[in-house]
Every structure is written in structure tokens, then in C-alpha cells.
Short mmCIF file of C-alpha atoms in Angstrom, two decimals:
data_model
loop_
_atom_site.label_atom_id
_atom_site.label_comp_id
_atom_site.label_asym_id
_atom_site.label_seq_id
_atom_site.Cartn_x
_atom_site.Cartn_y
_atom_site.Cartn_z
CA MET A 471 0.00 0.00 0.00
CA ALA A 472 2.80 2.35 0.86
CA THR A 473 4.49 1.54 -2.44
CA GLN A 474 1.28 2.27 -4.36
CA GLY A 475 0.87 5.60 -2.53
CA SER A 476 4.45 6.59 -3.36
CA GLN A 477 3.91 5.75 -7.02
CA SER A 478 0.73 7.87 -7.10
CA GLU A 479 2.57 10.82 -5.57
CA ILE A 480 5.38 10.43 -8.11
CA GLU A 481 2.87 10.36 -10.99
CA VAL A 482 1.15 13.49 -9.69
CA VAL A 483 4.50 15.28 -9.39
CA VAL A 484 5.51 14.17 -12.91
CA GLU A 485 2.19 15.31 -14.35
CA ALA A 486 2.43 18.62 -12.56
CA SER A 487 6.02 19.06 -13.73
CA THR A 488 5.01 18.20 -17.32
CA THR A 489 2.09 20.63 -17.18
CA PHE A 490 4.32 23.37 -15.79
CA THR A 491 6.95 22.70 -18.50
CA ASN A 492 4.33 22.81 -21.26
CA HIS A 493 2.94 26.02 -19.81
CA ASN A 494 6.42 27.56 -19.77
CA GLN A 495 7.06 26.47 -23.35
CA GLN A 496 3.78 28.02 -24.47
CA THR A 497 4.62 31.22 -22.63
CA VAL A 498 8.10 31.39 -24.17
CA LEU A 499 6.65 30.63 -27.61
CA SER A 500 4.03 33.38 -27.18
CA ILE A 501 6.73 35.86 -26.15
CA ILE A 502 8.86 34.94 -29.18
CA ILE A 503 5.90 35.32 -31.54
CA LEU A 504 4.92 38.65 -29.96
CA LYS A 505 8.49 39.90 -30.17
CA ARG A 506 8.70 38.97 -33.85
CA LEU A 507 5.40 40.71 -34.54
CA LEU A 508 6.61 43.84 -32.76
CA ASN A 509 9.88 43.77 -34.71
CA THR A 510 7.99 43.36 -37.97
CA PHE A 511 5.63 46.21 -37.10
CA ASN A 512 8.56 48.37 -36.05
CA ALA A 513 10.28 47.67 -39.39
CA ILE A 514 7.08 48.75 -41.16
CA LEU A 515 6.99 52.02 -39.22
CA VAL A 516 10.66 52.71 -40.02
CA LYS A 517 10.09 52.28 -43.76
CA PHE A 518 6.71 54.02 -43.83
CA HIS A 519 6.66 57.68 -44.92
CA ALA A 520 4.21 60.33 -46.10
CA GLY A 521 4.80 59.32 -49.71
CA TYR A 522 2.40 56.41 -49.17
CA PHE A 523 -0.44 58.92 -49.05
CA ARG A 524 -0.19 58.91 -52.85
CA ILE A 525 -2.57 55.93 -52.57
CA SER A 526 -5.19 57.88 -50.62
CA LEU A 527 -4.80 60.83 -53.00
CA SER A 528 -5.55 58.57 -55.95
CA LEU A 529 -8.57 56.93 -54.34
CA GLY A 530 -9.92 60.21 -52.95
CA SER A 531 -9.70 61.99 -56.30
CA GLN A 532 -11.36 59.04 -58.06
CA VAL A 533 -14.24 59.14 -55.57
CA PHE A 534 -14.59 62.88 -56.11
CA LEU A 535 -14.61 62.32 -59.87
CA TRP A 536 -17.50 59.85 -59.74
CA LYS A 537 -19.47 61.99 -57.30
CA THR A 538 -19.17 64.89 -59.74
CA LEU A 539 -20.33 62.69 -62.61
CA ASN A 540 -23.28 61.45 -60.54
CA GLY A 541 -24.23 64.94 -59.37
CA PRO A 542 -26.84 67.26 -60.89
CA SER A 543 -25.87 68.51 -64.32
CA ASN A 544 -27.37 70.07 -67.43
CA ASP A 545 -25.18 67.80 -69.57
CA THR A 546 -27.43 65.53 -71.66
CA SER A 547 -24.69 63.10 -72.74
CA ILE A 548 -25.30 59.34 -72.62
CA LEU A 549 -22.61 58.87 -69.96
CA ARG A 550 -24.32 61.23 -67.53
CA HIS A 551 -27.69 59.62 -68.21
CA VAL A 552 -26.35 56.11 -67.54
CA LEU A 553 -24.58 57.18 -64.35
CA HIS A 554 -27.75 58.78 -62.99
CA ILE A 555 -29.61 55.50 -63.53
CA LEU A 556 -27.02 53.36 -61.71
CA HIS A 557 -27.52 52.50 -58.05
CA PRO A 558 -25.29 54.55 -55.67
CA THR A 559 -23.92 51.41 -53.95
CA PRO A 560 -20.70 51.21 -56.08
CA PHE A 561 -19.93 54.82 -55.21
CA LEU A 562 -20.50 54.16 -51.50
CA VAL A 563 -18.21 51.11 -51.66
CA LEU A 564 -15.46 53.13 -53.35
CA TRP A 565 -15.83 55.98 -50.86
CA SER A 566 -15.70 53.53 -47.94
CA LEU A 567 -12.58 51.88 -49.37
CA ALA A 568 -10.89 55.27 -49.77
CA LEU A 569 -11.84 56.20 -46.21
CA PHE A 570 -10.52 52.90 -44.81
CA ILE A 571 -7.18 53.27 -46.63
CA LEU A 572 -6.80 56.87 -45.51
CA VAL A 573 -7.61 56.06 -41.87
CA LEU A 574 -5.13 53.15 -41.95
CA LEU A 575 -2.36 55.28 -43.44
CA SER A 576 -3.07 58.10 -40.99
CA LEU A 577 -2.89 55.74 -37.99
CA LEU A 578 0.40 54.29 -39.24
CA TYR A 579 1.90 57.74 -39.65
CA LEU A 580 0.62 58.80 -36.22
CA LEU A 581 2.34 55.76 -34.68
CA LYS A 582 5.49 56.63 -36.61
CA CYS A 583 5.35 60.12 -35.07
CA LEU A 584 5.05 58.59 -31.60
CA PHE A 585 7.77 55.93 -31.87
CA HIS A 586 10.12 57.27 -34.56
CA PHE A 587 9.88 61.03 -34.18
CA ASN A 588 13.47 61.61 -35.32
CA THR A 589 12.67 59.98 -38.67
CA VAL A 590 9.59 62.19 -39.03
CA LYS A 591 11.70 65.23 -38.17
CA THR A 592 14.19 64.23 -40.87
CA GLU A 593 11.34 63.89 -43.35
CA PHE A 594 10.07 67.33 -42.37
CA LEU A 595 13.50 68.82 -43.05
CA HIS A 596 13.90 67.07 -46.41
CA ASP A 597 13.12 68.99 -49.61
CA VAL A 598 11.10 66.11 -51.07
CA GLY A 599 9.69 64.49 -47.93
CA VAL A 600 8.21 67.71 -46.52
CA ASN A 601 6.03 68.22 -49.61
CA TYR A 602 4.31 64.87 -49.10
CA LEU A 603 3.14 66.05 -45.68
CA PHE A 604 0.46 67.95 -47.63
CA ALA A 605 -0.88 64.70 -49.10
CA PRO A 606 -2.88 63.40 -46.09
CA TRP A 607 -4.68 66.73 -45.64
CA ILE A 608 -5.48 66.95 -49.35
CA SER A 609 -6.84 63.40 -49.18
CA TRP A 610 -9.09 64.26 -46.23
CA LEU A 611 -10.41 67.36 -48.02
CA LEU A 612 -11.21 65.33 -51.13
CA LEU A 613 -13.12 62.75 -49.09
CA LEU A 614 -14.91 65.55 -47.21
CA GLN A 615 -16.12 67.08 -50.48
CA SER A 616 -17.28 63.71 -51.78
CA ALA A 617 -18.82 62.48 -48.51
CA PRO A 618 -22.33 61.11 -49.20
CA PHE A 619 -23.72 62.12 -45.80
CA ILE A 620 -22.17 65.55 -45.04
CA ALA A 621 -23.62 68.57 -46.82
CA PRO A 622 -21.25 71.49 -47.51
CA LYS A 623 -23.06 74.09 -45.41
CA THR A 624 -23.50 71.98 -42.28
CA PHE A 625 -21.67 72.28 -38.96
CA PRO A 626 -19.70 68.98 -39.29
CA TYR A 627 -18.41 70.09 -42.71
CA PHE A 628 -17.42 73.45 -41.23
CA VAL A 629 -15.50 71.85 -38.32
CA LEU A 630 -13.76 69.24 -40.47
CA TRP A 631 -12.76 71.88 -43.03
CA TRP A 632 -10.92 73.82 -40.31
CA VAL A 633 -9.30 70.64 -38.96
CA PHE A 634 -7.89 69.78 -42.39
CA VAL A 635 -6.99 73.30 -43.60
CA ILE A 636 -5.12 74.62 -40.54
CA PRO A 637 -2.22 72.11 -40.96
CA LEU A 638 -2.03 73.08 -44.65
CA VAL A 639 -1.68 76.77 -43.82
CA LEU A 640 0.96 76.04 -41.16
CA LEU A 641 2.96 74.03 -43.70
CA ASP A 642 2.54 76.92 -46.16
CA VAL A 643 4.07 79.33 -43.67
CA LYS A 644 7.00 76.98 -43.15
CA ILE A 645 7.72 76.21 -46.80
CA TYR A 646 6.86 79.47 -48.55
CA GLY A 647 8.61 81.47 -45.82
CA GLN A 648 11.92 79.67 -46.24
CA TRP A 649 11.84 80.12 -50.01
CA PHE A 650 12.85 83.77 -49.66
CA THR A 651 14.36 83.99 -46.17
CA LYS A 652 16.81 81.07 -45.86
CA GLY A 653 19.91 81.12 -48.05
CA LYS A 654 20.37 77.35 -48.22
CA ARG A 655 16.67 76.82 -48.86
CA PHE A 656 15.99 79.42 -51.51
CA LEU A 657 13.45 78.19 -54.05
CA SER A 658 16.12 77.98 -56.76
CA THR A 659 17.99 75.36 -54.70
CA VAL A 660 15.13 73.27 -53.25
CA ALA A 661 12.58 73.41 -56.09
CA ASN A 662 11.37 70.01 -57.31
CA PRO A 663 8.09 68.72 -58.82
CA THR A 664 6.76 67.51 -55.46
CA GLY A 665 6.60 71.14 -54.35
CA GLN A 666 3.40 71.44 -56.37
CA LEU A 667 1.60 69.43 -53.67
CA SER A 668 1.71 72.54 -51.48
CA VAL A 669 -0.03 74.44 -54.26
CA ILE A 670 -2.63 71.70 -54.73
CA GLY A 671 -3.36 71.72 -50.99
CA ASN A 672 -4.31 75.40 -51.09
CA LEU A 673 -6.42 74.97 -54.22
CA VAL A 674 -8.35 71.99 -52.83
CA GLY A 675 -8.93 73.95 -49.62
CA ALA A 676 -10.22 76.89 -51.68
CA GLN A 677 -12.59 74.61 -53.56
CA ALA A 678 -13.97 73.12 -50.33
CA ALA A 679 -14.43 76.63 -48.87
CA ALA A 680 -16.29 77.78 -51.99
CA TYR A 681 -18.79 74.94 -51.54
CA MET A 682 -19.63 76.41 -48.12
CA GLY A 683 -20.18 79.82 -49.68
CA TRP A 684 -17.05 81.32 -48.11
CA GLN A 685 -16.11 83.49 -51.06
CA GLU A 686 -13.39 85.55 -49.40
CA THR A 687 -11.71 82.55 -47.77
CA SER A 688 -11.73 80.58 -51.02
CA ILE A 689 -10.24 83.54 -52.92
CA PHE A 690 -7.53 83.89 -50.25
CA LEU A 691 -6.50 80.24 -50.52
CA PHE A 692 -6.73 80.29 -54.30
CA SER A 693 -4.51 83.38 -54.50
CA LEU A 694 -1.99 81.83 -52.14
CA GLY A 695 -1.83 78.68 -54.22
CA ILE A 696 -1.89 80.09 -57.75
CA VAL A 697 0.77 82.77 -57.12
CA HIS A 698 3.19 80.26 -55.65
CA TYR A 699 2.35 77.83 -58.43
CA PHE A 700 3.48 80.25 -61.13
CA VAL A 701 6.64 81.08 -59.17
CA LEU A 702 7.41 77.39 -58.72
CA PHE A 703 6.48 76.58 -62.31
CA VAL A 704 8.86 79.18 -63.74
CA THR A 705 11.65 78.03 -61.40
CA LEU A 706 11.21 74.39 -62.43
CA TYR A 707 10.99 75.37 -66.08
CA GLN A 708 14.39 77.06 -65.92
CA HIS A 709 16.08 74.06 -64.26
CA PHE A 710 18.63 75.90 -62.14
CA SER A 711 21.88 73.97 -61.89
CA GLY A 712 21.83 74.30 -58.10
CA GLY A 713 18.47 72.54 -57.77
CA ILE A 714 18.13 69.04 -56.36
CA GLN A 715 18.00 66.08 -58.71
CA LEU A 716 15.29 63.48 -58.13
CA PRO A 717 16.13 59.76 -58.36
CA GLY A 718 14.91 58.05 -61.51
CA MET A 719 12.40 55.96 -59.56
CA LEU A 720 10.61 59.16 -58.51
CA SER A 721 10.03 60.33 -62.08
CA PRO A 722 6.24 59.64 -61.86
CA VAL A 723 5.98 62.80 -59.73
CA PHE A 724 6.52 64.79 -62.94
CA PHE A 725 2.81 64.18 -63.56
CA LEU A 726 2.19 66.78 -60.86
CA TYR A 727 3.12 69.35 -63.50
CA PHE A 728 -0.35 69.09 -65.00
CA ALA A 729 -2.14 68.17 -61.76
CA ALA A 730 -1.75 71.66 -60.28
CA PRO A 731 -3.37 73.61 -63.17
CA SER A 732 -6.11 70.98 -63.39
CA VAL A 733 -7.02 71.47 -59.73
CA ALA A 734 -6.70 75.24 -60.20
CA SER A 735 -9.27 75.18 -63.02
CA LEU A 736 -11.70 73.28 -60.78
CA ALA A 737 -11.05 75.56 -57.80
CA TRP A 738 -11.68 78.68 -59.88
CA GLU A 739 -14.88 77.16 -61.25
CA SER A 740 -16.14 76.63 -57.70
CA ILE A 741 -15.34 80.27 -56.90
CA ALA A 742 -16.78 81.80 -60.09
CA TRP A 743 -19.66 79.25 -60.31
CA ALA A 744 -18.81 78.76 -63.98
CA PHE A 745 -16.13 77.07 -66.06
CA ASP A 746 -15.18 80.43 -67.55
CA ILE A 747 -12.20 81.60 -69.55
CA VAL A 748 -9.83 81.41 -66.55
CA SER A 749 -10.76 77.78 -65.89
CA LYS A 750 -10.42 76.99 -69.59
CA MET A 751 -6.95 78.54 -69.77
CA LEU A 752 -5.78 76.50 -66.79
CA PHE A 753 -7.34 73.34 -68.26
CA PHE A 754 -5.62 73.91 -71.62
CA LEU A 755 -2.31 74.43 -69.82
CA SER A 756 -2.71 71.13 -67.95
CA LEU A 757 -3.70 69.38 -71.19
CA PHE A 758 -0.59 70.74 -72.94
CA LEU A 759 1.70 69.66 -70.10
CA PHE A 760 0.10 66.20 -70.06
CA THR A 761 0.67 65.83 -73.80
CA SER A 762 4.28 66.98 -73.43
CA LEU A 763 4.98 64.33 -70.80
CA VAL A 764 3.24 61.57 -72.78
CA PHE A 765 5.68 62.16 -75.64
CA LYS A 766 8.68 61.78 -73.30
CA PRO A 767 8.47 58.06 -72.36
CA ASN A 768 12.22 57.84 -71.70
CA LEU A 769 11.70 60.12 -68.71
CA PHE A 770 9.78 57.32 -66.96
CA LYS A 771 11.72 54.35 -68.32
CA LYS A 772 13.83 53.76 -65.21
CA SER A 773 10.91 53.99 -62.79
CA MET A 774 8.87 51.43 -64.75
CA ARG A 775 11.44 48.63 -64.54
CA ARG A 776 10.18 47.47 -61.17
CA PHE A 777 7.00 48.13 -59.20
CA ASN A 778 7.29 50.81 -56.55
CA VAL A 779 4.81 52.80 -54.50
CA ALA A 780 5.90 55.83 -56.54
CA TRP A 781 3.77 54.42 -59.38
CA TRP A 782 0.73 55.69 -57.51
CA ALA A 783 1.87 59.21 -58.41
CA TYR A 784 0.44 58.61 -61.91
CA SER A 785 -3.17 58.22 -60.80
CA PHE A 786 -4.04 61.44 -58.98
CA PRO A 787 -2.93 63.84 -61.75
CA LEU A 788 -4.75 61.80 -64.40
CA THR A 789 -7.92 61.77 -62.31
CA VAL A 790 -8.02 65.53 -61.70
CA LEU A 791 -7.29 66.12 -65.38
CA ALA A 792 -10.23 63.85 -66.25
CA LEU A 793 -12.36 65.71 -63.72
CA ALA A 794 -11.48 69.05 -65.32
CA SER A 795 -12.31 67.61 -68.73
CA THR A 796 -15.82 66.67 -67.53
CA GLU A 797 -16.46 70.27 -66.47
CA TYR A 798 -15.06 71.53 -69.77
CA ALA A 799 -17.28 69.14 -71.75
CA GLN A 800 -20.32 70.24 -69.76
CA GLU A 801 -19.56 73.87 -70.53
CA VAL A 802 -18.67 73.51 -74.22
CA LYS A 803 -21.17 70.75 -75.15
CA GLY A 804 -19.22 69.73 -78.25
CA SER A 805 -18.47 66.28 -79.62
CA ILE A 806 -14.69 66.78 -79.45
CA ALA A 807 -14.90 67.86 -75.81
CA HIS A 808 -16.97 64.78 -74.95
CA ILE A 809 -14.58 62.45 -76.78
CA LEU A 810 -11.68 64.00 -74.88
CA MET A 811 -13.60 63.54 -71.62
CA LEU A 812 -14.31 59.87 -72.35
CA LEU A 813 -10.67 59.27 -73.30
CA LEU A 814 -9.30 60.84 -70.13
CA LEU A 815 -11.92 59.11 -67.97
CA SER A 816 -10.99 55.75 -69.45
CA ILE A 817 -7.27 56.35 -68.91
CA SER A 818 -7.88 57.47 -65.33
CA VAL A 819 -9.98 54.42 -64.42
CA LEU A 820 -7.68 51.94 -66.16
CA VAL A 821 -4.58 53.37 -64.48
CA LEU A 822 -6.23 53.16 -61.04
CA LEU A 823 -7.40 49.58 -61.62
CA GLY A 824 -3.95 48.63 -62.90
CA LEU A 825 -2.26 50.12 -59.84
CA MET A 826 -4.63 48.28 -57.52
CA VAL A 827 -3.89 44.97 -59.25
CA PHE A 828 -0.12 45.57 -59.23
CA THR A 829 -0.28 46.51 -55.55
CA LEU A 830 -2.25 43.38 -54.60
CA PHE A 831 0.23 41.12 -56.42
CA ASN A 832 3.31 42.98 -55.14
CA THR A 833 2.49 43.67 -51.50
CA LYS A 834 6.00 42.63 -50.42
CA MET A 835 7.45 45.41 -52.57
CA LEU A 836 5.35 48.16 -51.00
CA LEU A 837 7.89 48.53 -48.19
CA SER A 838 10.93 47.94 -50.33
CA ASP A 839 14.45 48.53 -49.02
CA ASN A 840 15.31 50.47 -52.17
CA ASP A 841 12.48 53.00 -51.76
CA PRO A 842 14.02 56.24 -53.08
CA ILE A 843 12.48 58.45 -50.39
CA VAL A 844 13.64 56.13 -47.60
CA THR A 845 17.12 56.12 -49.15
CA LEU A 846 17.16 59.92 -49.28
CA LEU A 847 15.99 60.23 -45.67
CA ASN A 848 18.55 57.69 -44.41
CA HIS A 849 21.30 59.56 -46.22
CA LEU A 850 20.18 62.84 -44.65
CA GLN A 851 20.17 61.23 -41.18
CA ARG A 852 23.73 59.95 -41.66
CA VAL A 853 24.90 63.36 -42.83
CA ALA A 854 23.23 65.01 -39.84
#
């Protein structure tokens, strides 16, 4: 009996020891998995930068395009008629997708600010990186204007407009002020195509203000944007030898050349309540610049060798150009104008769909080690 009791005690001890060992192994395994997940997430935050808001810019502008096409219009074309018949569900799905992507990107960048503030500071001090800080606020303004449940003259629209415009104006003060006050950061030395995002931010803000009926505010923001656009445009046109040279993989940002006048034509239309001669002049300028870039394929040859998030820079300019063409076609009511509108609409949609497919099949390359902006920022950190 004593022997049996001893054996039972030994078995209980062995079982308890085995259970404790298994529990420890599970705990250690959980810690290892959690540590790997944290390291992976930390690596994502390190590589993440404001340039990824190109995706939200593209989706937001596409949503705004289709809301405009679905809105009230005196255009009697077949396209408008078909769009008015369609159920609004596809538009709501697209708007929801754009909102989800923008919220996700915003949360990631907020976490980057919390845990990697020095990297964000380096981005803020970089001549290319700082311009992409306008992108999230432009994206939010585009989604605000296309929101299916917020009317322009309501209190929520008013509050959100201020929330999104104040950071734009603060960035304006920083960037435009240094263009003529800091020797090493004169416009002739820091000018690059991404600088046009600052212009676009002011113009989109002016357009959103005009929808609220704030005529003076919209004119103020439009003036701020258009004056600096022409200054920047002339500077870039002259190609000063002291200016910075963009890496070949960032060549898609040259499409911003025709994005700025396209947005300007739309902003002025919202202020003047008509696609008048000023809007037409800006639209023709953007159309000319678009044509000029199309006939320079070698400019984009290097960037097209391998998928990169910079490819998303193609979509937003094409979409706002297509949007301007719809307003032009509505004003002119000619067959050539409608053919041009259909052509640009088709290109815009196909480019966006193509980018979405490429992104889905190349998710591992979204946070590539050879990202040109990350390379530039790392180099600046080492120099500092």
C-alpha cells in the first residue's frame, strides 16, 4: 500500500512538472511570436513615410470624380444619363474603401510620429519628404467634399474643413517662408516637382471653402496657391543647376506638372460658379503639359522597370485632369470635348485599376528597401 501511494505521488509530481513545462514552453513561444510581430511592425513604421499617401490621394480623387459625374448637371450626354440610372452602392463602396485606406495610413503615420519622431523630423526637413506632408490633408479634403452624408453648409463640414486646412496653412508658412528667407533653402535650390503638392493643398482647400459659400476665404487660398504655383512653375521650367535632382524611380511625380493647373481650373470654377475663360486657360495648360509628358516616355523608363509605391503618383494627376475635362465638356457641349472627356476618364480608371492589381500582387514590394524616399531620408540622417 505504501508503495502504491508513493507511485501515485510520483505520478502526480511528474504530471504537474510536465504541465508546468508545457505552460512555460507556451509562454516562451508566445513571447517569441509577440516579439517577432513587434519587430515586424517596427520595421514597417521605419520604412513608412508620407509618400504612401499617394494611394489615398488617388482613391480620394477618383471618388470625387465619380461623385461629380453622378451629381446634378445640365449635360445631356449618354454617360451622364447612364450614371444617374445606376444605383449609388458602387460609389459608397469606393468611398468607404478610400476612407478605410486613408484612416489606416493616418494611424500608421501617427504611430510613426510617436515611436520614430526623429525619422519624421528628418522627413520634415527634407526637400522632397516635406512636400508629401500635404498629401494626407489633401486626401481628407477630397473625401470631405465627396462624402455622401455631409452637406457642404453643415456644422460637421465646417468643423472638419478647419481641422484639415489649418495644418495646410501652417505648412505653407514653413515652406513658402523659407523660399525667400533662408539662403540654403531658396526656391532655386530646393525646387522640385513635389513642391506642387503645397499648391494643390491650397487649391483643394479653396474649392472646399467655396462649396460652403465662403467666397473671401476661397479667394484667399486660391490666390496663395496660384501665385506660388506660377513662381514654382517658372523656377522648375528654368532648371537651375543648383536645384536638387530626383532619383529616376521618382520620375512619376513629374505628372504633378499638369495636376496643379487641373485642380486650379476646378477651384476657380467653384469660386466663379462657372467654367469660364480662366478655368479653360488652366485646363488647356494642364492638357498641354500632359501631352508633353506623354511624348517623353524615356523620362519614366527607369521607374517602370520594377513596381514601386511611386507608381501611384500617376493616378491622382490623371484623375483631376479627367475631372477638369468633364467640367469643360459640360460647358462647351461639343463632340470633341466629350470624346476627350471619355478618353481621359478611361485612362484614369484603367490606371487606377492597374495600380490596384499591381499593388495586390506585389504587396512585399510596398515597403521595399530600395524605396528612393527612404534612401534619401537615411542619407540625410547619416549626414546630420
